[in-house]
Every structure is written in C-alpha cells, then in structure tokens.
CSV table of C-alpha atoms in Angstrom, one decimal:
chain,number,residue,atom,x,y,z
A,264,UNK,CA,12.8,37.3,11.7
A,265,UNK,CA,10.0,35.1,10.5
A,266,UNK,CA,12.5,32.8,8.7
A,267,UNK,CA,14.2,32.2,12.1
A,268,UNK,CA,10.9,31.3,13.7
A,269,UNK,CA,10.1,28.9,11.0
A,270,UNK,CA,13.5,27.2,11.0
A,271,UNK,CA,13.3,26.7,14.8
A,272,UNK,CA,9.8,25.4,14.4
A,273,UNK,CA,10.8,22.8,11.8
A,274,UNK,CA,13.7,21.8,14.0
A,275,UNK,CA,11.4,21.2,17.0
A,276,UNK,CA,8.9,19.2,14.9
A,277,UNK,CA,11.8,17.0,13.7
A,278,UNK,CA,13.0,16.4,17.2
A,279,UNK,CA,9.5,15.5,18.3
A,280,UNK,CA,9.3,12.9,15.5
A,281,UNK,CA,12.6,11.5,16.6
A,282,UNK,CA,11.5,11.4,20.2
A,283,UNK,CA,8.4,9.4,19.1
A,284,UNK,CA,10.6,6.8,17.5
A,285,UNK,CA,12.8,6.5,20.5
A,286,UNK,CA,9.9,6.2,22.8
A,287,UNK,CA,8.4,3.4,20.7
A,288,UNK,CA,11.8,1.6,20.9
A,289,UNK,CA,11.9,1.9,24.6
A,290,UNK,CA,8.3,0.7,24.9
A,291,UNK,CA,9.2,-2.4,22.9
A,292,UNK,CA,12.6,-3.1,24.5
A,293,UNK,CA,11.1,-6.3,26.0
A,294,UNK,CA,9.0,-7.3,23.0
A,295,UNK,CA,10.1,-10.6,21.6
A,296,UNK,CA,11.5,-10.3,18.1
A,297,UNK,CA,11.2,-6.5,17.9
A,298,UNK,CA,13.6,-4.7,15.6
A,299,UNK,CA,14.8,-1.2,16.5
A,300,UNK,CA,13.7,1.7,14.4
A,301,UNK,CA,16.0,4.7,13.7
A,302,UNK,CA,15.7,7.9,11.8
A,303,UNK,CA,17.8,10.2,9.7
A,304,UNK,CA,17.2,13.9,9.3
A,305,UNK,CA,17.6,16.0,6.1
A,306,UNK,CA,17.1,19.6,5.2
A,307,UNK,CA,14.3,20.9,3.0
A,308,UNK,CA,15.3,21.8,-0.5
A,309,UNK,CA,16.7,25.3,-0.9
A,310,UNK,CA,14.5,27.7,-2.7
A,311,UNK,CA,15.3,30.9,-4.5
A,312,UNK,CA,14.3,34.1,-2.8
A,313,UNK,CA,13.0,36.9,-5.0
A,314,UNK,CA,13.1,40.6,-4.2
A,315,UNK,CA,9.9,42.2,-5.6
A,316,UNK,CA,9.8,45.9,-6.7
A,317,UNK,CA,8.9,47.7,-3.5
A,318,UNK,CA,9.7,51.3,-4.4
A,319,UNK,CA,13.2,51.2,-3.0
A,320,UNK,CA,14.6,51.0,-6.4
A,321,UNK,CA,13.5,51.1,-10.0
A,322,UNK,CA,14.8,47.6,-10.9
A,323,UNK,CA,12.6,44.7,-12.0
A,324,UNK,CA,12.1,41.8,-9.6
A,325,UNK,CA,15.5,40.0,-9.1
A,326,UNK,CA,16.9,37.1,-7.0
A,327,UNK,CA,18.7,37.8,-3.7
A,328,UNK,CA,20.0,34.3,-3.1
A,329,UNK,CA,18.8,30.9,-1.8
A,330,UNK,CA,17.1,30.2,1.5
A,331,UNK,CA,16.7,26.9,3.4
A,332,UNK,CA,13.4,26.5,5.3
A,333,UNK,CA,14.7,24.0,7.9
A,334,UNK,CA,15.0,20.3,8.7
A,335,UNK,CA,12.7,17.3,8.5
A,336,UNK,CA,12.8,13.5,9.0
A,337,UNK,CA,14.4,12.0,5.9
A,338,UNK,CA,13.8,8.3,6.5
A,339,UNK,CA,12.7,5.9,9.2
A,340,UNK,CA,14.4,2.5,8.9
A,341,UNK,CA,14.8,-0.8,10.8
A,342,UNK,CA,17.9,-2.1,12.4
A,343,UNK,CA,17.9,-5.8,11.4
A,344,UNK,CA,20.7,-6.9,13.8
A,345,UNK,CA,20.2,-10.2,15.6
A,346,UNK,CA,18.7,-9.9,19.0
A,347,UNK,CA,20.0,-12.0,21.9
A,348,UNK,CA,18.4,-15.5,22.5
A,349,UNK,CA,16.7,-16.2,25.8
A,350,UNK,CA,16.0,-19.7,27.0
A,351,UNK,CA,12.4,-20.3,28.0
A,352,UNK,CA,12.3,-24.1,28.1
A,353,UNK,CA,8.8,-23.8,26.6
A,354,UNK,CA,8.5,-26.5,23.8
A,355,UNK,CA,6.8,-24.3,21.3
A,356,UNK,CA,9.0,-21.2,21.7
A,357,UNK,CA,11.2,-20.8,18.7
A,358,UNK,CA,14.0,-18.4,17.9
A,359,UNK,CA,15.6,-17.8,14.5
A,360,UNK,CA,19.4,-17.7,14.7
A,361,UNK,CA,20.3,-15.9,11.5
A,362,UNK,CA,18.4,-14.2,8.7
A,363,UNK,CA,14.8,-14.9,7.8
A,364,UNK,CA,11.2,-14.6,9.1
A,365,UNK,CA,8.4,-16.9,10.3
A,366,UNK,CA,5.4,-17.0,8.1
A,367,UNK,CA,2.2,-16.2,10.1
A,368,UNK,CA,-1.3,-16.4,8.6
A,369,UNK,CA,-3.3,-13.5,9.9
A,370,UNK,CA,-7.1,-13.2,9.7
A,371,UNK,CA,-8.4,-9.6,10.0
A,372,UNK,CA,-11.8,-8.5,11.4
A,373,UNK,CA,-13.4,-8.8,7.9
A,374,UNK,CA,-12.3,-12.4,7.6
A,375,UNK,CA,-9.5,-11.7,5.1
A,376,UNK,CA,-6.5,-13.9,5.3
A,377,UNK,CA,-2.9,-12.9,4.5
A,378,UNK,CA,0.6,-14.2,5.2
A,379,UNK,CA,2.8,-11.8,7.2
A,380,UNK,CA,6.3,-12.1,8.4
A,381,UNK,CA,7.9,-11.8,11.8
A,382,UNK,CA,10.6,-12.8,14.2
A,383,UNK,CA,8.4,-13.2,17.3
A,384,UNK,CA,8.7,-17.0,18.0
A,385,UNK,CA,6.5,-17.1,21.1
A,386,UNK,CA,4.0,-19.8,20.1
A,387,UNK,CA,1.6,-22.1,21.8
A,388,UNK,CA,-0.4,-25.2,20.8
A,389,UNK,CA,-4.2,-24.9,20.7
A,390,UNK,CA,-6.6,-27.7,21.7
A,391,UNK,CA,-6.9,-28.6,18.0
A,392,UNK,CA,-3.1,-28.9,17.7
A,393,UNK,CA,-2.3,-25.7,15.8
A,394,UNK,CA,0.8,-23.6,16.6
A,395,UNK,CA,-0.4,-20.0,17.1
A,396,UNK,CA,0.9,-16.7,18.4
A,397,UNK,CA,-0.6,-14.8,21.3
A,398,UNK,CA,-3.4,-13.5,19.0
A,399,UNK,CA,-4.3,-16.9,17.6
A,400,UNK,CA,-2.6,-16.3,14.2
A,401,UNK,CA,-1.3,-19.6,12.9
A,402,UNK,CA,2.4,-20.4,12.2
A,403,UNK,CA,3.0,-21.8,8.7
A,404,UNK,CA,4.9,-24.8,7.7
A,405,UNK,CA,5.7,-26.3,4.3
A,406,UNK,CA,2.2,-27.8,4.3
A,407,UNK,CA,0.3,-24.7,5.5
A,408,UNK,CA,-0.9,-24.4,9.0
A,409,UNK,CA,1.3,-26.4,11.4
A,410,UNK,CA,-0.9,-28.9,13.2
A,411,UNK,CA,0.6,-31.3,15.8
A,412,UNK,CA,-1.3,-34.4,16.9
A,413,UNK,CA,-3.1,-33.6,20.2
A,414,UNK,CA,-2.0,-37.0,21.6
A,415,UNK,CA,1.7,-36.4,20.8
A,416,UNK,CA,3.7,-36.9,24.0
A,417,UNK,CA,7.0,-35.6,22.6
A,418,UNK,CA,7.4,-32.8,20.1
A,419,UNK,CA,10.9,-32.0,18.8
A,420,UNK,CA,11.7,-29.2,16.4
A,421,UNK,CA,15.1,-29.6,14.8
A,422,UNK,CA,17.4,-26.7,13.9
A,423,UNK,CA,16.6,-27.1,10.2
A,424,UNK,CA,12.9,-26.6,11.1
A,425,UNK,CA,11.8,-30.3,10.8
A,426,UNK,CA,9.0,-31.0,13.3
A,427,UNK,CA,8.8,-34.5,14.9
A,428,UNK,CA,5.9,-35.7,17.0
A,429,UNK,CA,6.7,-38.9,18.8
A,430,UNK,CA,9.7,-39.4,16.4
A,431,UNK,CA,7.4,-39.0,13.3
A,432,UNK,CA,8.2,-36.2,10.8
A,433,UNK,CA,4.9,-34.2,10.4
A,434,UNK,CA,6.0,-30.8,8.9
A,435,UNK,CA,8.7,-28.3,8.6
A,436,UNK,CA,8.7,-24.7,9.8
A,437,UNK,CA,8.7,-22.3,6.8
A,438,UNK,CA,11.3,-19.6,6.9
A,439,UNK,CA,11.2,-16.8,4.3
A,440,UNK,CA,14.0,-14.4,3.4
A,441,UNK,CA,14.2,-11.5,1.0
A,442,UNK,CA,16.8,-10.0,-1.3
A,443,UNK,CA,16.3,-6.4,0.1
A,444,UNK,CA,14.7,-5.7,3.4
A,445,UNK,CA,13.9,-2.1,2.2
A,446,UNK,CA,10.9,-3.7,0.5
A,447,UNK,CA,9.4,-4.7,3.8
A,448,UNK,CA,7.1,-2.4,5.7
A,449,UNK,CA,6.0,-2.7,9.3
A,450,UNK,CA,2.5,-4.0,9.8
A,451,UNK,CA,0.8,-3.8,13.2
A,452,UNK,CA,2.9,-4.3,16.3
A,453,UNK,CA,5.6,-6.7,15.1
A,454,UNK,CA,4.8,-8.0,11.7
A,455,UNK,CA,6.1,-7.1,8.3
A,456,UNK,CA,4.5,-7.0,4.9
A,457,UNK,CA,6.0,-6.9,1.4
A,458,UNK,CA,5.7,-3.9,-0.9
A,459,UNK,CA,5.9,-3.9,-4.7
A,460,UNK,CA,9.4,-5.0,-5.7
A,461,UNK,CA,10.0,-7.4,-2.9
A,462,UNK,CA,11.9,-10.5,-4.1
A,463,UNK,CA,11.9,-13.6,-1.9
A,464,UNK,CA,14.9,-15.8,-1.8
A,465,UNK,CA,16.0,-19.1,-0.3
A,466,UNK,CA,16.8,-18.9,3.4
A,467,UNK,CA,20.5,-18.7,4.3
A,468,UNK,CA,21.8,-22.3,4.9
A,469,UNK,CA,23.3,-21.1,8.2
A,470,UNK,CA,20.0,-20.0,9.5
A,471,UNK,CA,18.8,-22.2,12.4
A,472,UNK,CA,15.6,-22.6,14.4
A,473,UNK,CA,16.3,-23.0,18.2
A,474,UNK,CA,13.5,-24.7,20.2
A,475,UNK,CA,12.9,-23.5,23.7
A,476,UNK,CA,14.3,-20.1,23.0
A,477,UNK,CA,13.0,-16.7,21.9
A,478,UNK,CA,14.8,-13.8,20.2
A,479,UNK,CA,14.8,-10.7,22.3
A,480,UNK,CA,14.5,-7.1,21.1
A,481,UNK,CA,17.7,-5.7,19.7
A,482,UNK,CA,17.0,-2.3,21.3
A,483,UNK,CA,19.9,-1.0,23.5
A,484,UNK,CA,18.1,0.8,26.3
A,485,UNK,CA,21.1,2.8,27.3
A,486,UNK,CA,21.7,4.1,23.8
A,487,UNK,CA,18.1,5.0,23.5
A,488,UNK,CA,18.2,7.0,26.7
A,489,UNK,CA,21.3,8.9,25.6
A,490,UNK,CA,19.6,9.7,22.3
A,491,UNK,CA,16.5,10.9,24.2
A,492,UNK,CA,18.6,13.3,26.2
A,493,UNK,CA,20.2,14.6,23.0
A,494,UNK,CA,16.8,15.1,21.4
A,495,UNK,CA,15.5,16.9,24.5
A,496,UNK,CA,18.4,19.3,24.5
A,497,UNK,CA,18.0,20.0,20.8
A,498,UNK,CA,14.2,20.6,21.3
A,499,UNK,CA,15.0,23.1,24.2
A,500,UNK,CA,17.5,24.9,21.9
A,501,UNK,CA,14.7,25.4,19.4
A,502,UNK,CA,12.5,26.8,22.1
A,503,UNK,CA,15.2,29.3,23.1
A,504,UNK,CA,15.6,30.3,19.5
A,505,UNK,CA,11.9,31.0,19.2
A,506,UNK,CA,12.0,33.1,22.4
A,507,UNK,CA,15.0,35.1,21.1
A,508,UNK,CA,13.3,35.7,17.7
A,509,UNK,CA,10.2,36.8,19.5
A,510,UNK,CA,12.1,39.3,21.6
A,511,UNK,CA,13.8,40.7,18.5
A,512,UNK,CA,10.4,41.1,16.9
A,513,UNK,CA,9.1,43.0,19.9
A,514,UNK,CA,12.1,45.3,19.9
A,515,UNK,CA,11.6,45.9,16.2
A,516,UNK,CA,8.0,46.8,16.7
A,517,UNK,CA,8.4,48.9,19.7
A,518,UNK,CA,11.9,50.6,19.8
A,519,UNK,CA,12.6,50.9,16.0
A,520,UNK,CA,9.1,52.4,15.5
A,521,UNK,CA,9.6,54.8,18.3
A,522,UNK,CA,13.0,56.0,16.9
A,523,UNK,CA,11.4,56.6,13.5
A,524,UNK,CA,8.7,58.8,15.0
C-alpha cells in the first residue's frame, strides 16, 4: 500500500517539475533569442527488497525481488533550433542566422566582469557610443567593447559582422561557437556560461548577422499548451491513485481488523 502511495507521489512531483519548465517556456515565448527547454523522465534505480525474519517462518532474511520507487526528471536540455527572424528596422538590432552566440560583457553587483553568451540581439547605442543590451551590458567585438563614434550619421553592419561608421570600418561583431552545447549552462534570463570541458571553435562560415532584425523565441506555443494538458492529466491520475490507495488503507484498517476480531 505504502509503495503505491510513494510511486504516485514521485509521479506527481515529476509532472510538477515538467509543468514548471513548460510554464517558463510559455512565459518566454516572446523573449528575443530564447531557446526552448525540454525534459526527459527516468525511473529511479530498482532496489532489492529483503524479507526479514518476522516469525512467519524459521528462515534467515532473504530477498523477495526488486522494487522500483517511481519516476524523476532525468535531464533538462535546450532546444537549439533557429528561431524565426523578425524585422524591426532598428539599426542596432542584430539577428544571428545560423549557429553561434553574441559575446556580452556582464558586470555583476560586486563589480566583477565576465563574458557570457547569448542570442538576444536587441541592442541600443549609449550616449558614449557603446552597443549595449537592455541591462547596459556591452556587446563585444574583435577589439573588445564595440564603440561607435557618436557623430556617425550612417552605421552599417555587414552580414560577416563588419561594422562601418560613415563607410569607415571600425570593428567586427564577435561571434563564438562551441564544439558541444552540452557544456553550456543557462545563466540568468537569457545568457549562457561555459562549464569545464567546453571547447570553443571557429564560427560556421555560413553564419550571418542580419542588421535590423531580431531572432524570436523558438517556442511553439501550441505544442507547449498540448504538453501542459498532458501533464495536467498525468498529475490528476496521480491524485486519483493516491485516493484509491488511501481508501484501500482505510478498508484494511477497519474491515480486515473487524473480521479478525
């Protein structure tokens, strides 16, 4: 009886975790450059059940088989598929068509600086001429922080990343790519950081930077809603299983005990 309760409980916890991931995807369905998260479930390892000597026989303790305690989230992973490109006509909005990431220099509250990676290309130019994201973090070029002359009347960013201000080449947008994206971890809202073992490689030659566009989220809202309905029904099934097990426990305590007396 208790085993059934525990199995149902782990199933409900697993569905709650899946629902959290789906809800986060839906909340970020309009976030520029967001990559969908997905999960896979796996069972806990089977363990050997042992019958202890309880007076019903004179044997020593012996195994009675294996039991499985339920299910859990096995892995949460990113879907790296390309999102659709939306034209904004803003001169500092950039979209990556292909693989790779922008390099963004982030300064935390303690003043520590670090380069993080992302696909959100919604940038603006500060009064000093730096290209920054909505939080003021600076976009990196081959020469470090990208700085555009404040008096530049015409700024063009070519598909290879070259930045021209009034027909003068001033920098190039830096794009980083990696051998295996499994060595990237989500940092904050929409950045990625490397973990030990990450190996950087040259960007794909087919990768392009499109000025005046942003890459949209690759979340399919309809698919996420269908998954949410499936998760909700699985969660309800776990609730019904717990109710059934509870009824059986009550009958065992009340009726079976009464028969024995």
